[in-house]
């Protein structure tokens, strides 16, 4: 078993393999985390955080929907392995929600940000050093490419914001995908309008906040918690 950190594209199964796709996203995340470290508190930091959210939430959602169920199917200890990363994902969701309730000068914000960065880096290490090499040893290259296509398809159409209340496992997370993706991506559009056009800012910001409230109601639907493991149940 070799960490993805020590493998090249050919050994990971080529560009279409889920391993290569994962590693590329993880490298981009590390770049963004370094930008976050250097960004000025305020608008600069917010912009980098927005980019991190757009990368991290669809990436993790597609892992939970496509990859971890496969690992539970093919590895005898898949349950324990995937539960560990699902707990990390749950903590990222909860930290992000906590972060959204702060302002740049709020006490405690720095600690939340530091923990968020730490958990994101731990998650990458757990996946690259253990989960994904174990998957690689258990399935064919053809299967790694099939999983790559499935993971990519879900990632492109997944929610882009934290949703700590929905299940981290199917079927709850799969049922959550459509309504929460529509709401999240509409909010991303409204927020972009608000950033670009000061005259439209109050209307766009109000509409985005309203959609956020709708998402809050949607994610509390009991059906979206189906499949949830007790270890990732919120509060
Ligand atoms: Fe990942
Ligand atoms: Fe992850």
GROMACS .gro file of C-alpha atoms and ligand atoms in nm:
model
  237
    1UNK     CA    1   0.000   0.000   0.000
    2UNK     CA    2   0.157   0.329  -0.114
    3UNK     CA    3   0.029   0.674  -0.020
    4UNK     CA    4  -0.107   0.870  -0.315
    5UNK     CA    5   0.147   1.138  -0.213
    6UNK     CA    6   0.420   0.903  -0.341
    7UNK     CA    7   0.244   0.789  -0.661
    8UNK     CA    8   0.239   0.938  -1.009
    9UNK     CA    9  -0.055   0.956  -1.249
   10UNK     CA   10   0.035   0.629  -1.423
   11UNK     CA   11   0.048   0.424  -1.102
   12UNK     CA   12  -0.283   0.577  -0.987
   13UNK     CA   13  -0.451   0.448  -1.305
   14UNK     CA   14  -0.426   0.750  -1.535
   15UNK     CA   15  -0.610   1.082  -1.550
   16UNK     CA   16  -0.956   0.927  -1.540
   17UNK     CA   17  -0.892   0.727  -1.223
   18UNK     CA   18  -1.069   0.848  -0.911
   19UNK     CA   19  -0.730   0.847  -0.737
   20UNK     CA   20  -0.583   1.103  -0.977
   21UNK     CA   21  -0.896   1.320  -0.964
   22UNK     CA   22  -0.887   1.312  -0.583
   23UNK     CA   23  -0.518   1.400  -0.563
   24UNK     CA   24  -0.559   1.697  -0.801
   25UNK     CA   25  -0.841   1.839  -0.588
   26UNK     CA   26  -0.638   1.785  -0.271
   27UNK     CA   27  -0.344   1.976  -0.424
   28UNK     CA   28  -0.576   2.262  -0.517
   29UNK     CA   29  -0.714   2.264  -0.163
   30UNK     CA   30  -0.361   2.290  -0.019
   31UNK     CA   31  -0.294   2.589  -0.248
   32UNK     CA   32  -0.614   2.758  -0.128
   33UNK     CA   33  -0.530   2.689   0.238
   34UNK     CA   34  -0.196   2.860   0.188
   35UNK     CA   35  -0.374   3.156   0.023
   36UNK     CA   36  -0.610   3.167   0.321
   37UNK     CA   37  -0.313   3.186   0.556
   38UNK     CA   38  -0.176   3.485   0.363
   39UNK     CA   39  -0.511   3.662   0.300
   40UNK     CA   40  -0.602   3.983   0.479
   41UNK     CA   41  -0.881   3.949   0.736
   42UNK     CA   42  -1.208   4.069   0.581
   43UNK     CA   43  -1.298   4.064   0.212
   44UNK     CA   44  -0.975   3.892   0.104
   45UNK     CA   45  -1.023   3.607   0.348
   46UNK     CA   46  -1.394   3.576   0.261
   47UNK     CA   47  -1.315   3.535  -0.108
   48UNK     CA   48  -1.067   3.253  -0.042
   49UNK     CA   49  -1.315   3.087   0.196
   50UNK     CA   50  -1.580   3.103  -0.077
   51UNK     CA   51  -1.343   2.923  -0.316
   52UNK     CA   52  -1.261   2.661  -0.054
   53UNK     CA   53  -1.633   2.595   0.007
   54UNK     CA   54  -1.698   2.556  -0.367
   55UNK     CA   55  -1.418   2.299  -0.382
   56UNK     CA   56  -1.463   2.112  -0.054
   57UNK     CA   57  -1.838   2.060  -0.016
   58UNK     CA   58  -1.915   1.907  -0.359
   59UNK     CA   59  -1.591   1.701  -0.333
   60UNK     CA   60  -1.688   1.556   0.006
   61UNK     CA   61  -2.054   1.509  -0.086
   62UNK     CA   62  -1.952   1.297  -0.386
   63UNK     CA   63  -1.714   1.094  -0.168
   64UNK     CA   64  -1.997   1.017   0.072
   65UNK     CA   65  -2.238   0.928  -0.209
   66UNK     CA   66  -2.006   0.725  -0.436
   67UNK     CA   67  -1.672   0.628  -0.280
   68UNK     CA   68  -1.735   0.540   0.083
   69UNK     CA   69  -2.024   0.303  -0.001
   70UNK     CA   70  -1.783   0.125  -0.242
   71UNK     CA   71  -1.516   0.101   0.030
   72UNK     CA   72  -1.775  -0.048   0.269
   73UNK     CA   73  -1.862  -0.302  -0.002
   74UNK     CA   74  -1.510  -0.416  -0.088
   75UNK     CA   75  -1.310  -0.389   0.239
   76UNK     CA   76  -1.388  -0.593   0.550
   77UNK     CA   77  -1.295  -0.298   0.776
   78UNK     CA   78  -1.458  -0.046   0.540
   79UNK     CA   79  -1.715   0.052   0.801
   80UNK     CA   80  -1.457   0.177   1.054
   81UNK     CA   81  -1.240   0.338   0.784
   82UNK     CA   82  -1.524   0.536   0.631
   83UNK     CA   83  -1.675   0.635   0.964
   84UNK     CA   84  -1.351   0.812   1.055
   85UNK     CA   85  -1.363   1.035   0.744
   86UNK     CA   86  -1.738   1.088   0.772
   87UNK     CA   87  -1.676   1.225   1.121
   88UNK     CA   88  -1.412   1.460   0.980
   89UNK     CA   89  -1.658   1.575   0.711
   90UNK     CA   90  -1.924   1.628   0.977
   91UNK     CA   91  -1.684   1.839   1.183
   92UNK     CA   92  -1.598   2.049   0.875
   93UNK     CA   93  -1.972   2.110   0.817
   94UNK     CA   94  -2.026   2.213   1.179
   95UNK     CA   95  -1.714   2.435   1.192
   96UNK     CA   96  -1.821   2.607   0.871
   97UNK     CA   97  -2.166   2.684   1.011
   98UNK     CA   98  -1.998   2.820   1.327
   99UNK     CA   99  -1.768   3.032   1.109
  100UNK     CA  100  -2.066   3.181   0.923
  101UNK     CA  101  -2.207   3.314   1.249
  102UNK     CA  102  -1.889   3.516   1.315
  103UNK     CA  103  -1.757   3.844   1.177
  104UNK     CA  104  -1.388   3.909   1.102
  105UNK     CA  105  -1.346   4.063   1.449
  106UNK     CA  106  -1.551   3.810   1.650
  107UNK     CA  107  -1.371   3.651   1.943
  108UNK     CA  108  -1.307   3.284   1.877
  109UNK     CA  109  -1.312   3.314   1.497
  110UNK     CA  110  -0.939   3.250   1.468
  111UNK     CA  111  -0.967   2.928   1.669
  112UNK     CA  112  -1.255   2.804   1.450
  113UNK     CA  113  -1.055   2.879   1.136
  114UNK     CA  114  -0.742   2.708   1.270
  115UNK     CA  115  -0.937   2.394   1.361
  116UNK     CA  116  -1.110   2.396   1.021
  117UNK     CA  117  -0.776   2.405   0.839
  118UNK     CA  118  -0.642   2.128   1.065
  119UNK     CA  119  -0.941   1.897   1.003
  120UNK     CA  120  -0.929   1.959   0.627
  121UNK     CA  121  -0.560   1.862   0.618
  122UNK     CA  122  -0.622   1.554   0.838
  123UNK     CA  123  -0.901   1.444   0.604
  124UNK     CA  124  -0.669   1.463   0.303
  125UNK     CA  125  -0.400   1.260   0.483
  126UNK     CA  126  -0.648   0.990   0.592
  127UNK     CA  127  -0.775   0.958   0.236
  128UNK     CA  128  -0.439   0.970   0.054
  129UNK     CA  129  -0.243   0.758   0.304
  130UNK     CA  130  -0.503   0.496   0.392
  131UNK     CA  131  -0.853   0.487   0.239
  132UNK     CA  132  -0.769   0.542  -0.126
  133UNK     CA  133  -0.459   0.313  -0.137
  134UNK     CA  134  -0.670   0.042   0.032
  135UNK     CA  135  -0.938   0.090  -0.234
  136UNK     CA  136  -0.665   0.076  -0.500
  137UNK     CA  137  -0.543  -0.262  -0.368
  138UNK     CA  138  -0.898  -0.404  -0.365
  139UNK     CA  139  -1.035  -0.310  -0.710
  140UNK     CA  140  -0.920  -0.307  -1.074
  141UNK     CA  141  -0.792  -0.003  -1.264
  142UNK     CA  142  -1.106  -0.026  -1.477
  143UNK     CA  143  -1.315   0.005  -1.161
  144UNK     CA  144  -1.105   0.303  -1.040
  145UNK     CA  145  -1.190   0.476  -1.369
  146UNK     CA  146  -1.560   0.393  -1.341
  147UNK     CA  147  -1.558   0.535  -0.989
  148UNK     CA  148  -1.374   0.840  -1.121
  149UNK     CA  149  -1.653   0.908  -1.371
  150UNK     CA  150  -1.928   0.854  -1.113
  151UNK     CA  151  -1.756   1.067  -0.849
  152UNK     CA  152  -1.697   1.348  -1.102
  153UNK     CA  153  -2.061   1.343  -1.218
  154UNK     CA  154  -2.191   1.376  -0.861
  155UNK     CA  155  -1.930   1.636  -0.768
  156UNK     CA  156  -2.039   1.863  -1.053
  157UNK     CA  157  -2.400   1.865  -0.939
  158UNK     CA  158  -2.361   1.853  -0.559
  159UNK     CA  159  -2.443   2.107  -0.286
  160UNK     CA  160  -2.178   2.377  -0.241
  161UNK     CA  161  -2.247   2.472   0.120
  162UNK     CA  162  -2.234   2.307   0.464
  163UNK     CA  163  -2.534   2.093   0.562
  164UNK     CA  164  -2.449   1.939   0.898
  165UNK     CA  165  -2.804   1.816   0.965
  166UNK     CA  166  -2.844   1.579   0.667
  167UNK     CA  167  -2.707   1.223   0.678
  168UNK     CA  168  -2.348   1.168   0.567
  169UNK     CA  169  -2.463   0.841   0.410
  170UNK     CA  170  -2.714   0.722   0.150
  171UNK     CA  171  -3.005   0.724   0.116
  172UNK     CA  172  -3.045   1.050   0.313
  173UNK     CA  173  -2.759   1.236   0.145
  174UNK     CA  174  -2.866   1.117  -0.201
  175UNK     CA  175  -3.221   1.243  -0.142
  176UNK     CA  176  -3.080   1.576  -0.019
  177UNK     CA  177  -2.872   1.628  -0.332
  178UNK     CA  178  -3.131   1.774  -0.568
  179UNK     CA  179  -3.309   2.030  -0.345
  180UNK     CA  180  -2.994   2.145  -0.165
  181UNK     CA  181  -2.790   2.172  -0.485
  182UNK     CA  182  -3.055   2.391  -0.647
  183UNK     CA  183  -3.071   2.616  -0.341
  184UNK     CA  184  -2.693   2.635  -0.285
  185UNK     CA  185  -2.608   2.707  -0.646
  186UNK     CA  186  -2.885   2.971  -0.671
  187UNK     CA  187  -2.739   3.136  -0.361
  188UNK     CA  188  -2.390   3.126  -0.517
  189UNK     CA  189  -2.533   3.311  -0.819
  190UNK     CA  190  -2.707   3.572  -0.603
  191UNK     CA  191  -2.395   3.624  -0.392
  192UNK     CA  192  -2.189   3.677  -0.709
  193UNK     CA  193  -2.440   3.941  -0.825
  194UNK     CA  194  -2.422   4.107  -0.481
  195UNK     CA  195  -2.041   4.116  -0.497
  196UNK     CA  196  -2.034   4.265  -0.848
  197UNK     CA  197  -2.312   4.521  -0.825
  198UNK     CA  198  -2.343   4.747  -0.517
  199UNK     CA  199  -2.686   4.876  -0.632
  200UNK     CA  200  -2.827   4.522  -0.641
  201UNK     CA  201  -2.650   4.417  -0.323
  202UNK     CA  202  -2.943   4.459  -0.076
  203UNK     CA  203  -3.191   4.270  -0.299
  204UNK     CA  204  -2.952   3.988  -0.389
  205UNK     CA  205  -2.827   3.952  -0.031
  206UNK     CA  206  -3.186   3.940   0.102
  207UNK     CA  207  -3.287   3.677  -0.155
  208UNK     CA  208  -2.979   3.467  -0.072
  209UNK     CA  209  -3.054   3.484   0.302
  210UNK     CA  210  -3.416   3.382   0.231
  211UNK     CA  211  -3.298   3.081   0.033
  212UNK     CA  212  -3.063   2.995   0.319
  213UNK     CA  213  -3.367   2.980   0.549
  214UNK     CA  214  -3.545   2.753   0.299
  215UNK     CA  215  -3.238   2.524   0.297
  216UNK     CA  216  -3.253   2.516   0.677
  217UNK     CA  217  -3.612   2.386   0.662
  218UNK     CA  218  -3.539   2.139   0.381
  219UNK     CA  219  -3.239   1.981   0.555
  220UNK     CA  220  -3.447   1.913   0.865
  221UNK     CA  221  -3.685   1.686   0.673
  222UNK     CA  222  -3.660   1.350   0.849
  223UNK     CA  223  -3.617   1.160   0.524
  224UNK     CA  224  -3.283   1.337   0.460
  225UNK     CA  225  -3.139   1.183   0.779
  226UNK     CA  226  -3.202   0.828   0.665
  227UNK     CA  227  -2.887   0.616   0.667
  228UNK     CA  228  -2.723   0.847   0.920
  229UNK     CA  229  -2.474   0.687   1.160
  230UNK     CA  230  -2.508   0.781   1.528
  231UNK     CA  231  -2.144   0.899   1.530
  232UNK     CA  232  -2.219   1.176   1.281
  233UNK     CA  233  -2.557   1.278   1.421
  234UNK     CA  234  -2.559   1.643   1.506
  235UNK     CA  235  -2.620   1.756   1.859
  236LIG    FE1  236  -1.093   1.378  -0.091
  237LIG    FE1  237  -1.287   1.404   0.227
   0.00000   0.00000   0.00000
